[in-house]
PDB file of C-alpha atoms in Angstrom:
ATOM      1  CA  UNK S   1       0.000   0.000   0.000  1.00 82.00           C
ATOM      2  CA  UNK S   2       1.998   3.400  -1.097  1.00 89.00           C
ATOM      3  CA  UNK S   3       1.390   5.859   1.391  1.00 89.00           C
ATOM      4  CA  UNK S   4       0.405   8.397  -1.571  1.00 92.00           C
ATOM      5  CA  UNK S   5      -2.749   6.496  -1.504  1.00 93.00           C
ATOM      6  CA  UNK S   6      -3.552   7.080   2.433  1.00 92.00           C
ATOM      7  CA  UNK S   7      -2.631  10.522   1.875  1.00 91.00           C
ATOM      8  CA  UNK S   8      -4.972  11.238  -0.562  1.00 93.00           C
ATOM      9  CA  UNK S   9      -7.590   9.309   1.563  1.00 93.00           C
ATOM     10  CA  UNK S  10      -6.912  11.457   4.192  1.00 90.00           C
ATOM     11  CA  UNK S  11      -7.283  14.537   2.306  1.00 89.00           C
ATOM     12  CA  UNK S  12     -10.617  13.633   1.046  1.00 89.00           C
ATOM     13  CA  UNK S  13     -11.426  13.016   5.018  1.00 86.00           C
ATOM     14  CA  UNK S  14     -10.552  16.475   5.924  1.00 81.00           C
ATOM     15  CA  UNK S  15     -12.068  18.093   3.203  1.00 82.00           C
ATOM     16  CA  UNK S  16     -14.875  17.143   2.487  1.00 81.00           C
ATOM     17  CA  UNK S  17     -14.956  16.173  -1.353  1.00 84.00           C
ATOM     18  CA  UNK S  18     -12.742  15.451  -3.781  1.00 89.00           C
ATOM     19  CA  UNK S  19     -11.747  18.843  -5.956  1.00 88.00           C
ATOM     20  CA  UNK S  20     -10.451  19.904  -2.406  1.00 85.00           C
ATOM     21  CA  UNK S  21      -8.596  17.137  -1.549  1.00 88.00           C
ATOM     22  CA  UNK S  22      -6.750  17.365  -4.998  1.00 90.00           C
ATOM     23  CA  UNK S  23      -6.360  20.668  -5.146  1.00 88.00           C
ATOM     24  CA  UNK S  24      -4.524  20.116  -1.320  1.00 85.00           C
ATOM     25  CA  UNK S  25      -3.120  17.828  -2.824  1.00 88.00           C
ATOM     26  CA  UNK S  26      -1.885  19.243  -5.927  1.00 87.00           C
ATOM     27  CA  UNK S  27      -3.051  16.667  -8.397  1.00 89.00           C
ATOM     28  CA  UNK S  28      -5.981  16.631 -10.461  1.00 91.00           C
ATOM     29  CA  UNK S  29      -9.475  15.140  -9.643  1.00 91.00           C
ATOM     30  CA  UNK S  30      -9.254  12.541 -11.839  1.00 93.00           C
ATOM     31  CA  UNK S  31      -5.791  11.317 -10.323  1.00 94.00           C
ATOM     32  CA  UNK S  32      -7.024  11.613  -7.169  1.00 93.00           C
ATOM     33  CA  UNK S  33     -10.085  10.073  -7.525  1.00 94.00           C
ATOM     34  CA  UNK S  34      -8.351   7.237  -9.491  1.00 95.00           C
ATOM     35  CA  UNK S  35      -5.778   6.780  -6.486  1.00 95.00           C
ATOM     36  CA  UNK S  36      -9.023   6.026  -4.259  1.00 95.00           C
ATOM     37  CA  UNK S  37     -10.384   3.269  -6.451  1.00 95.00           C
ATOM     38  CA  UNK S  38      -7.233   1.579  -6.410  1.00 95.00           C
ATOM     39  CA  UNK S  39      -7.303   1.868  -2.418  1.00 95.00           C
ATOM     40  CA  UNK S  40     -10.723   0.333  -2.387  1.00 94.00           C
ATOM     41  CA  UNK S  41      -9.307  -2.606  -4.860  1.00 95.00           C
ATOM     42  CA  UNK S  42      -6.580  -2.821  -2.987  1.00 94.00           C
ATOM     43  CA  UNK S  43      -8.723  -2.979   0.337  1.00 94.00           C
ATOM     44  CA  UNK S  44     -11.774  -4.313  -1.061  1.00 94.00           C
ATOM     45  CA  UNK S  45     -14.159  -2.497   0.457  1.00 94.00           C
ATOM     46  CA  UNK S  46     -15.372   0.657  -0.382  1.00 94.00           C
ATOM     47  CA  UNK S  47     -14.320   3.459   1.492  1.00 94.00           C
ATOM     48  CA  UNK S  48     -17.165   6.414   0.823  1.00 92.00           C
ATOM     49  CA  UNK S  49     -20.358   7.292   0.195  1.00 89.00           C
ATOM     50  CA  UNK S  50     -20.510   9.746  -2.586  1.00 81.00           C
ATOM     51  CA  UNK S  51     -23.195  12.201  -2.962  1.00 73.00           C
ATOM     52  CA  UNK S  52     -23.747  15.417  -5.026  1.00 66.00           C
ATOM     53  CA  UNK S  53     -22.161  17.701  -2.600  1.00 66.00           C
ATOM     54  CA  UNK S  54     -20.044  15.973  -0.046  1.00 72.00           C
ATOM     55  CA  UNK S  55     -18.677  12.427   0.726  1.00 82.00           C
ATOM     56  CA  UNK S  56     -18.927  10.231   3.733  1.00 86.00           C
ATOM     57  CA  UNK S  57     -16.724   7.443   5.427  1.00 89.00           C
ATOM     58  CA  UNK S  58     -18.583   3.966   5.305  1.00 92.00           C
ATOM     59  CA  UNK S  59     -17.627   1.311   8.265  1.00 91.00           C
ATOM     60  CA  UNK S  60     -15.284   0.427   6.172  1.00 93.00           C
ATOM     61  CA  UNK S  61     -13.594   3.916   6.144  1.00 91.00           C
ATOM     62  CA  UNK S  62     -14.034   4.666   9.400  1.00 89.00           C
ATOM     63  CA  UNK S  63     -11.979   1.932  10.469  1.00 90.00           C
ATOM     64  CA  UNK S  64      -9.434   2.654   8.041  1.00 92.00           C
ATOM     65  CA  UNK S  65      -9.400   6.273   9.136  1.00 88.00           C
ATOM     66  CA  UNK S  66      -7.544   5.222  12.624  1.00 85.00           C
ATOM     67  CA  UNK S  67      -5.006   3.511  11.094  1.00 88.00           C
ATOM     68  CA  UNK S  68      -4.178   5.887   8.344  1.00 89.00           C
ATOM     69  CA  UNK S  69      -3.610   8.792  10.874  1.00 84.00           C
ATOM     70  CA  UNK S  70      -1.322   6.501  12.998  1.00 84.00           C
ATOM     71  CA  UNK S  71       0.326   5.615  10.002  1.00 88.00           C
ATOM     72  CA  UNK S  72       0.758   9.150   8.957  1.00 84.00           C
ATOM     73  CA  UNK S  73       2.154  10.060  12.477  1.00 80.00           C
ATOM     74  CA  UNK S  74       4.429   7.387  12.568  1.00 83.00           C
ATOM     75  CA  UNK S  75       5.907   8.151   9.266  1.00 83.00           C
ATOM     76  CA  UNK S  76       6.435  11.945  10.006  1.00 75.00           C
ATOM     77  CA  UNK S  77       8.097  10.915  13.142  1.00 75.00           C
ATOM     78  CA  UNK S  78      10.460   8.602  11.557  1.00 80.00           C
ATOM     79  CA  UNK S  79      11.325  11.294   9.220  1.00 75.00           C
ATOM     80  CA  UNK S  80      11.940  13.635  12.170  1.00 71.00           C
ATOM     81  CA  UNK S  81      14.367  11.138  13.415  1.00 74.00           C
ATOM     82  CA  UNK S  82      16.702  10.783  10.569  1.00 76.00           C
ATOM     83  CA  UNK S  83      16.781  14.178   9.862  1.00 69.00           C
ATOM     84  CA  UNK S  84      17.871  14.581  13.506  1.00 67.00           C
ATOM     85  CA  UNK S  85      14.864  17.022  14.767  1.00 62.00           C
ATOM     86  CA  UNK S  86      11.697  16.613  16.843  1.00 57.00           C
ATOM     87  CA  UNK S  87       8.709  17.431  14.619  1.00 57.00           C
ATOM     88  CA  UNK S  88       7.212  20.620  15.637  1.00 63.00           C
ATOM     89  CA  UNK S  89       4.091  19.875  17.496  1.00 80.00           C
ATOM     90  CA  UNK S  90       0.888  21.221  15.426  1.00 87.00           C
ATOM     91  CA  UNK S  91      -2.253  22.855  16.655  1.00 91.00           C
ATOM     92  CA  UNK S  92      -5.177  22.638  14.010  1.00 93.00           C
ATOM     93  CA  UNK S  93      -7.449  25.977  14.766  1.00 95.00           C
ATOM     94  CA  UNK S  94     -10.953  26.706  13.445  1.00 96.00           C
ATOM     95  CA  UNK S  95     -11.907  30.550  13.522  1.00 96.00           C
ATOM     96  CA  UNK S  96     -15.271  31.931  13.037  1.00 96.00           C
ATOM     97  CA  UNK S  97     -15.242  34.168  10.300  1.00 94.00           C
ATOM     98  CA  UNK S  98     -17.172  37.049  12.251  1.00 95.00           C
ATOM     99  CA  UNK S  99     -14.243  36.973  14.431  1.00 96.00           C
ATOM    100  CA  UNK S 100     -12.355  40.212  13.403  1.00 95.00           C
ATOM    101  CA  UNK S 101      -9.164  39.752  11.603  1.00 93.00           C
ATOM    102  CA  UNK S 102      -7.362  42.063  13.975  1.00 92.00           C
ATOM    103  CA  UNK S 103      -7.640  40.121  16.997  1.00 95.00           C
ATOM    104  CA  UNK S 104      -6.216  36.710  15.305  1.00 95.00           C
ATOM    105  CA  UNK S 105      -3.394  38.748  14.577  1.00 94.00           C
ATOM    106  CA  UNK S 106      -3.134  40.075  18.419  1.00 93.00           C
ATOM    107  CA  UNK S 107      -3.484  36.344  19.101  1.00 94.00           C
ATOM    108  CA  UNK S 108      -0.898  35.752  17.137  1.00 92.00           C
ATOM    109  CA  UNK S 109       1.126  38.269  17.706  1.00 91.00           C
ATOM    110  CA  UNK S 110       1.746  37.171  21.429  1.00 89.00           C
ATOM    111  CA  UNK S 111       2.690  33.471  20.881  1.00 86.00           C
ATOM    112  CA  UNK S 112       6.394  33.366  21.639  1.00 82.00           C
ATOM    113  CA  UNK S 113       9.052  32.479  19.668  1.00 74.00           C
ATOM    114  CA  UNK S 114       9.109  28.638  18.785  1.00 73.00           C
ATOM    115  CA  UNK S 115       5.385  27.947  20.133  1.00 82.00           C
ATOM    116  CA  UNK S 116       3.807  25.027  18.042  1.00 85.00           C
ATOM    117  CA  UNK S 117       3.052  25.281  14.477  1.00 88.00           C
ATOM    118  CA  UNK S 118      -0.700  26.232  13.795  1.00 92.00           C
ATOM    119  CA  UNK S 119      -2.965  25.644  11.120  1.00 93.00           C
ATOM    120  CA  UNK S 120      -5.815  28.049  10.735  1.00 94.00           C
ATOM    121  CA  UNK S 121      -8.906  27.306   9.216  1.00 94.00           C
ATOM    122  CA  UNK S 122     -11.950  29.433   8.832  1.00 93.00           C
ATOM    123  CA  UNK S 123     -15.659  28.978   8.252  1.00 92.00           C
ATOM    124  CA  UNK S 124     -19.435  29.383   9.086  1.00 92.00           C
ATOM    125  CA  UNK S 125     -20.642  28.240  12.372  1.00 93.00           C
ATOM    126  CA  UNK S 126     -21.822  24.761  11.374  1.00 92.00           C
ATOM    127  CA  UNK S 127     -18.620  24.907   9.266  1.00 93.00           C
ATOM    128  CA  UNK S 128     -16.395  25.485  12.500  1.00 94.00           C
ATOM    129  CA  UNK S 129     -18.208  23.016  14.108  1.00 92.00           C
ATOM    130  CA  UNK S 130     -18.595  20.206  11.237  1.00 91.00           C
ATOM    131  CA  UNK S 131     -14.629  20.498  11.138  1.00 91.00           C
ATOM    132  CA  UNK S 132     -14.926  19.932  15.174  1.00 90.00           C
ATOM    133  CA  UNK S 133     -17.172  16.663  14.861  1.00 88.00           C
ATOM    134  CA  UNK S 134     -14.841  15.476  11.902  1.00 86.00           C
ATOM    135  CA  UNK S 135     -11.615  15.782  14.190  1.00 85.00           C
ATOM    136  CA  UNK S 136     -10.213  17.913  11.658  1.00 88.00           C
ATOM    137  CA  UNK S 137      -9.404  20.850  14.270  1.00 92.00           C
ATOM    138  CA  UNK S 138      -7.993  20.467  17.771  1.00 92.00           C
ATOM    139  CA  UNK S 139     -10.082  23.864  18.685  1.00 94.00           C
ATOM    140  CA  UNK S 140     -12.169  26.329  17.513  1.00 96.00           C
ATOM    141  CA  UNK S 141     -12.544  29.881  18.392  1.00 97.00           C
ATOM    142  CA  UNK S 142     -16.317  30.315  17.712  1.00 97.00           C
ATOM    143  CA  UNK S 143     -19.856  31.376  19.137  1.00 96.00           C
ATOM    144  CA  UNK S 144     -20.528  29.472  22.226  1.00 95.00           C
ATOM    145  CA  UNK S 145     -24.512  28.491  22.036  1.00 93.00           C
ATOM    146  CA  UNK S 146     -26.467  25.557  22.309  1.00 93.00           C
ATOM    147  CA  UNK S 147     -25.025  23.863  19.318  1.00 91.00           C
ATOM    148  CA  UNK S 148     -21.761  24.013  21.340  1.00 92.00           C
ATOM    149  CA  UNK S 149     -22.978  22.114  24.017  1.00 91.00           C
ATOM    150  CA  UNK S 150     -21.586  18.715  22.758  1.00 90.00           C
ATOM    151  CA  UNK S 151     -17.700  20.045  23.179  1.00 90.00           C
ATOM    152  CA  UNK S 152     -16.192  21.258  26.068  1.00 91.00           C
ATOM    153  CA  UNK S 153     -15.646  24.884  25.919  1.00 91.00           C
ATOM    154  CA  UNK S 154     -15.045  28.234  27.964  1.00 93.00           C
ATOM    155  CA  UNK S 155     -16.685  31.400  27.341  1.00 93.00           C
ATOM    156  CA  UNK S 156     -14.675  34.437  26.880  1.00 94.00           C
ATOM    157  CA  UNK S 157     -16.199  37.466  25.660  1.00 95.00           C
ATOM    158  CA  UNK S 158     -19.587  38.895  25.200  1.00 95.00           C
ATOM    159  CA  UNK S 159     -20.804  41.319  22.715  1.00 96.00           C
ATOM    160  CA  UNK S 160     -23.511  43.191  21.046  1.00 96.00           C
ATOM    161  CA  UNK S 161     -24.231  44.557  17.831  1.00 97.00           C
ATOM    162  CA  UNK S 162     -24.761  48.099  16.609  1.00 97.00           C
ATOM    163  CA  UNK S 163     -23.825  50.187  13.420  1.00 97.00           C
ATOM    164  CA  UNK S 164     -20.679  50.450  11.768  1.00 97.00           C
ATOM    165  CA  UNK S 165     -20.508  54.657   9.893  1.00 97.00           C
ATOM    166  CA  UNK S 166     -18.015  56.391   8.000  1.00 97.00           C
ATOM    167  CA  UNK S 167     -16.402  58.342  10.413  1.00 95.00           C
ATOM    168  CA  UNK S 168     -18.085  61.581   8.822  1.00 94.00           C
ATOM    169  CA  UNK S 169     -21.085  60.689   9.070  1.00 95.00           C
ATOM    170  CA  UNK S 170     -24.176  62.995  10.340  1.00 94.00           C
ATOM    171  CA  UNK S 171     -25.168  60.330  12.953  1.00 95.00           C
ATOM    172  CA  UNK S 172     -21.553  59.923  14.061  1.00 94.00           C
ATOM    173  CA  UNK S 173     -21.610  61.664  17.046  1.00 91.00           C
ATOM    174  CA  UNK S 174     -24.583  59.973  18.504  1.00 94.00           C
ATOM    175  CA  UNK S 175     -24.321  57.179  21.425  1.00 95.00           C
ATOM    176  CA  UNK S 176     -27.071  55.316  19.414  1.00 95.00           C
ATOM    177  CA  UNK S 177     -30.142  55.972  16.549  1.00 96.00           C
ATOM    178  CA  UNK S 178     -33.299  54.539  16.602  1.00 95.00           C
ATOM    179  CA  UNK S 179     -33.855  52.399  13.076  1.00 94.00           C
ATOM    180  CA  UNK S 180     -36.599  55.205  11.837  1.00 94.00           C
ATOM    181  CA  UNK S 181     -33.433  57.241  11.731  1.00 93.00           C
ATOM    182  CA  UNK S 182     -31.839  55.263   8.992  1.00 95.00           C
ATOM    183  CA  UNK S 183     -34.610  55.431   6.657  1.00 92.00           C
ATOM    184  CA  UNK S 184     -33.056  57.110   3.661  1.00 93.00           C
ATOM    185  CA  UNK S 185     -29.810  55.442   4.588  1.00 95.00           C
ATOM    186  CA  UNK S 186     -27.728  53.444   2.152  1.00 96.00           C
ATOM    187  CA  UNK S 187     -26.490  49.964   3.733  1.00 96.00           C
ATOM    188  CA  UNK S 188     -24.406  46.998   3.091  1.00 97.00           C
ATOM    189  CA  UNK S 189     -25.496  43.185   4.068  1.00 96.00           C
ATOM    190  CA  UNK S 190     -22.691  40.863   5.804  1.00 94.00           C
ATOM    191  CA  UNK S 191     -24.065  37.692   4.339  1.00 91.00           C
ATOM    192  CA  UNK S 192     -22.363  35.611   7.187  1.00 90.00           C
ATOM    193  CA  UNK S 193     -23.810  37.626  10.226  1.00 92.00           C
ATOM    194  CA  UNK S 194     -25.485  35.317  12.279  1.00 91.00           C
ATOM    195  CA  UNK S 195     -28.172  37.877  13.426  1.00 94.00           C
ATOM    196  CA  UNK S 196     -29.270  38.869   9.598  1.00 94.00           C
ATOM    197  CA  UNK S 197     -32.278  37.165  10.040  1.00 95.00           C
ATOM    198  CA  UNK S 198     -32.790  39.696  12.878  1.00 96.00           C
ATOM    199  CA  UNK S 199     -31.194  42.559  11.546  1.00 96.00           C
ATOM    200  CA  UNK S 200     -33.465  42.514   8.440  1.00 95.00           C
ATOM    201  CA  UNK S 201     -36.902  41.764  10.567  1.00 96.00           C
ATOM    202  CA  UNK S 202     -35.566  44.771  12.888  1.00 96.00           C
ATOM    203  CA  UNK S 203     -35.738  47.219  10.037  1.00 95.00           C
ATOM    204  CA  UNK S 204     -38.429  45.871   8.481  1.00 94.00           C
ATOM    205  CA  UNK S 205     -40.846  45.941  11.442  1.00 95.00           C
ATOM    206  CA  UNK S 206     -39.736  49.975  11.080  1.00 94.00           C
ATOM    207  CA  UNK S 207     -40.689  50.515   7.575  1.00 94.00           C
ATOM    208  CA  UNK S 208     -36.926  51.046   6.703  1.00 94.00           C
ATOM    209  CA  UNK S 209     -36.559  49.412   3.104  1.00 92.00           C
ATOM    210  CA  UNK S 210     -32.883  50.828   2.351  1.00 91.00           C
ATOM    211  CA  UNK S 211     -31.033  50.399  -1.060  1.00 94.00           C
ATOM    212  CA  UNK S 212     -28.424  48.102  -0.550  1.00 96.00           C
ATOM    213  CA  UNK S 213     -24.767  48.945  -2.411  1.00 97.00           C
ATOM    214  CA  UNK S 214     -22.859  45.966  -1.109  1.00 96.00           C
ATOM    215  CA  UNK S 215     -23.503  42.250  -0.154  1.00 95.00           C
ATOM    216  CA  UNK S 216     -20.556  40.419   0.961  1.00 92.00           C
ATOM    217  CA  UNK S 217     -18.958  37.620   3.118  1.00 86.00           C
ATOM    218  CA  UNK S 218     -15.863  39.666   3.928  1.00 89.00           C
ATOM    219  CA  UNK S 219     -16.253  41.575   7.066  1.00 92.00           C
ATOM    220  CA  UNK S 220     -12.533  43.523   7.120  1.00 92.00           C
ATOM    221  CA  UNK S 221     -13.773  44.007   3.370  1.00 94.00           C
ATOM    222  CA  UNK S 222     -17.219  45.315   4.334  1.00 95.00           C
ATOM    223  CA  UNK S 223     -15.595  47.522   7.249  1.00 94.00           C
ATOM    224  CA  UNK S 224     -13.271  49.038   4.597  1.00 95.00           C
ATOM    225  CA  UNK S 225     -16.299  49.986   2.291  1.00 96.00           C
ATOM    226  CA  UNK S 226     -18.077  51.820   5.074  1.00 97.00           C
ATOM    227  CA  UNK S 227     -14.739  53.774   6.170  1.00 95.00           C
ATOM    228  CA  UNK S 228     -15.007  54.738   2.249  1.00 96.00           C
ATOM    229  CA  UNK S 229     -18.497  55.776   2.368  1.00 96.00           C
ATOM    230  CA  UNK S 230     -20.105  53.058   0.715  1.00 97.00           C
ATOM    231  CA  UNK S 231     -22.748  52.298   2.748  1.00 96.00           C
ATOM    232  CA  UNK S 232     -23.618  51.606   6.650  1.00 97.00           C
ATOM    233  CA  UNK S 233     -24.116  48.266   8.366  1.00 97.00           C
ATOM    234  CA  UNK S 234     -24.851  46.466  11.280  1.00 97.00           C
ATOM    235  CA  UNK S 235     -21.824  44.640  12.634  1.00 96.00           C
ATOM    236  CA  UNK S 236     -20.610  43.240  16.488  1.00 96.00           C
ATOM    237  CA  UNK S 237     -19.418  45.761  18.714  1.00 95.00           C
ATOM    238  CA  UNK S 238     -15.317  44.028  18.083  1.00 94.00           C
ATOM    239  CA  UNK S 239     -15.110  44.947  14.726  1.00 94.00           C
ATOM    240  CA  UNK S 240     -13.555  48.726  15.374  1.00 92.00           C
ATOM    241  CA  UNK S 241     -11.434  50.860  12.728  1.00 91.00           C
ATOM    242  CA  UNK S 242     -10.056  54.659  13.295  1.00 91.00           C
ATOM    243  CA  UNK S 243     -12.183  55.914  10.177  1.00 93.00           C
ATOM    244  CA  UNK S 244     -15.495  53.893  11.349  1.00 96.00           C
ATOM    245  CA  UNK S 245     -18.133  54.774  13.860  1.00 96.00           C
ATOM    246  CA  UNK S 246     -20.090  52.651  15.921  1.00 97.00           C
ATOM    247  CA  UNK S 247     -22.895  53.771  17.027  1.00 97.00           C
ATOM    248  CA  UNK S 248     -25.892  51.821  19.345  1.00 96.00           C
ATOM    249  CA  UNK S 249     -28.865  50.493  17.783  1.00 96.00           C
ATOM    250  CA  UNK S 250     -31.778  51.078  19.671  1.00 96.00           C
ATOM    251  CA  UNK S 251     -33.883  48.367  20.406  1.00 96.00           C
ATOM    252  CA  UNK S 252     -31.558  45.935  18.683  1.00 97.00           C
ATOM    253  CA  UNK S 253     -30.349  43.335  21.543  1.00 96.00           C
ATOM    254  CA  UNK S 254     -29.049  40.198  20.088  1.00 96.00           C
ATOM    255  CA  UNK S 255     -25.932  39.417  21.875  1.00 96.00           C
ATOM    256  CA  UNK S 256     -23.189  36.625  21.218  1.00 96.00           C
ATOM    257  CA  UNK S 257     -20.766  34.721  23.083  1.00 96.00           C
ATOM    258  CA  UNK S 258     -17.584  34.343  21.590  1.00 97.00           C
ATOM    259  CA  UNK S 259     -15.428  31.578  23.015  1.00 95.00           C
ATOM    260  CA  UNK S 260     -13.326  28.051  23.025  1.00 95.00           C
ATOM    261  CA  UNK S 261     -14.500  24.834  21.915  1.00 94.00           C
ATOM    262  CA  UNK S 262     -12.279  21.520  21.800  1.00 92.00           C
ATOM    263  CA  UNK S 263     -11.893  18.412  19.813  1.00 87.00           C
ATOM    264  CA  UNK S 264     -11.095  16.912  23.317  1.00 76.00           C
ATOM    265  CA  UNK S 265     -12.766  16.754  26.577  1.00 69.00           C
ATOM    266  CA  UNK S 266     -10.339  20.149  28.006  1.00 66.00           C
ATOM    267  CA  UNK S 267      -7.502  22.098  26.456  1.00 69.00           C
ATOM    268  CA  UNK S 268      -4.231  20.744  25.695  1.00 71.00           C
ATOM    269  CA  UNK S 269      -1.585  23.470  26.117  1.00 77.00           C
ATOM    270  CA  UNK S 270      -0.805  25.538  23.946  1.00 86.00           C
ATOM    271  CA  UNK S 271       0.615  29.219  23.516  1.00 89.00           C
ATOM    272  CA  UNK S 272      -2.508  30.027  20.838  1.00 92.00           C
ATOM    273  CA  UNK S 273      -5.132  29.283  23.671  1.00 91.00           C
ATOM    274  CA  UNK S 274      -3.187  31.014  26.409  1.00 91.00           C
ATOM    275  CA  UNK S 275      -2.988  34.206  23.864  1.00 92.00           C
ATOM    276  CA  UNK S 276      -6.467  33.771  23.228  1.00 94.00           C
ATOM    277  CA  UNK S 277      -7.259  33.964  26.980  1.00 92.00           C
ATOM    278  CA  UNK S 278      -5.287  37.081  27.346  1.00 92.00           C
ATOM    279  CA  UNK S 279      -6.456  38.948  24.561  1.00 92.00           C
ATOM    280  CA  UNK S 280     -10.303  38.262  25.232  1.00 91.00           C
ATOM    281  CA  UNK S 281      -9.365  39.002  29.011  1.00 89.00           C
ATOM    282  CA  UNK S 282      -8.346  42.307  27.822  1.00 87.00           C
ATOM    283  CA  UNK S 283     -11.532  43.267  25.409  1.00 86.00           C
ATOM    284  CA  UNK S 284     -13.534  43.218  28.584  1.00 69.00           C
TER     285      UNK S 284
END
């Protein structure tokens, strides 16, 4: 069995489907995929279930799946050892992708010099957590809610939402604005907000129909647009820019926890969680 073959088993694992595995990979699908059948020959079994938009182990895989990490491991390690240098231990991180961009980099700012290697991965909530149930991430920074409740976690910071306005703006100055306020206003969507559902039924119930100029997934992107005077939006109270206001919403009270979630039943240690700590210690 070449261990090309459990590789590219393993990327179709922690992917998902099989253009990302081969594009991880750097093969094409059809090489990939062809590797697989001749894992399954080679095995007899099969080793997913294919559907339209993802795949998923069988028994068959599952039980392969063990061995095929410990095989991995063992292999990395014995390359470690003739080249004469412990493998750097690795810490696979899931983000949120509300989180703002400026505190991963104060998180990552503060790890020391030769803390563990990290891999960062972003995504939705169910994405965050899908990568969670999969084993694919040792942690996840994420909102903590009843969805979480399956991992152990720790909460660290709570938040609000309100507006995000070019620092110019009339309604700059104010502590907040009630949403009749905004009614000639032009605004921007965050597609992955997880309060649009709200935000949109908030306005609505006020008769405010606004044109919309931007609808994106970004949210540095988004925050950049409003410092440029694209638009106004509704965004949590971290995201914070010298050239953007923000400004309460009133009536608006969705809140979120933002916290840590593990593969594992605590926290193994690790300079990124200690960091992460600190840095949501400090936001208050």
């Amino acid at each position: 069995m070449d261990r090309y073959l459990l590789r590219y088993f393993l990327a179709v694992v922690e992917t998902g489907n099989f253009s990302r595995a081969a594009a991880r990979e750097n093969v094409a699908q059809p090489t990939l995929s062809a590797g697989i059948a001749k894992l399954e020959g080679q095995l007899q079994a099969r080793l997913f279930d294919r559907t339209n938009r993802r795949v998923h182990l069988t028994e068959a895989g599952s039980r392969l799946l063990v061995h095929a990490r410990r095989i991995e491991h063992e292999f990395n390690l014995a390359q470690a050892a003739v080249l004469g240098a412990a493998p750097a231990q690795l810490l696979r991180v899931a983000v949120l992708s509300t989180v703002p961009a400026a505190v991963i980099e104060e998180i990552l700012a503060r790890r020391p010099a030769g803390a563990e290697r990290i891999e960062l991965l972003e995504g939705t909530e169910r994405e965050v957590l899908s990568l969670l149930d999969r084993g694919r991430v040792d942690v996840a920074l994420t909102a903590i809610n009843p969805s979480t409740e399956r991992f152990a976690s720790e909460r660290l910071h709570e938040e609000g939402y309100g507006l995000a306005l070019p620092a110019g703006h009339r309604l700059a100055g104010a502590e907040s604005v009630d949403g009749e306020a905004l009614a000639d206003e032009v605004m921007m969507v965050r597609r992955h907000c997880e309060v649009l559902a709200q935000t949109s039924r908030y306005f609505t119930d006020r008769g405010v129909r606004p044109f919309f100029s931007y609808r994106g997934a970004g949210d540095e992107k988004v925050l950049a647009l409003v410092r440029a005077g694209l638009g106004i939006t509704v965004m949590p109270d971290s995201y914070r820019d010298p050239g953007v206001a923000r400004v309460g919403l009133q009536g608006f009270t969705p809140r979120r926890v933002i916290g840590l979630c593990y593969a594992g039943d605590a926290a193994r240690p690790s300079t990124f969680v200690q960091a992460t700590r600190e840095v949501f210690g400090e936001m208050g």
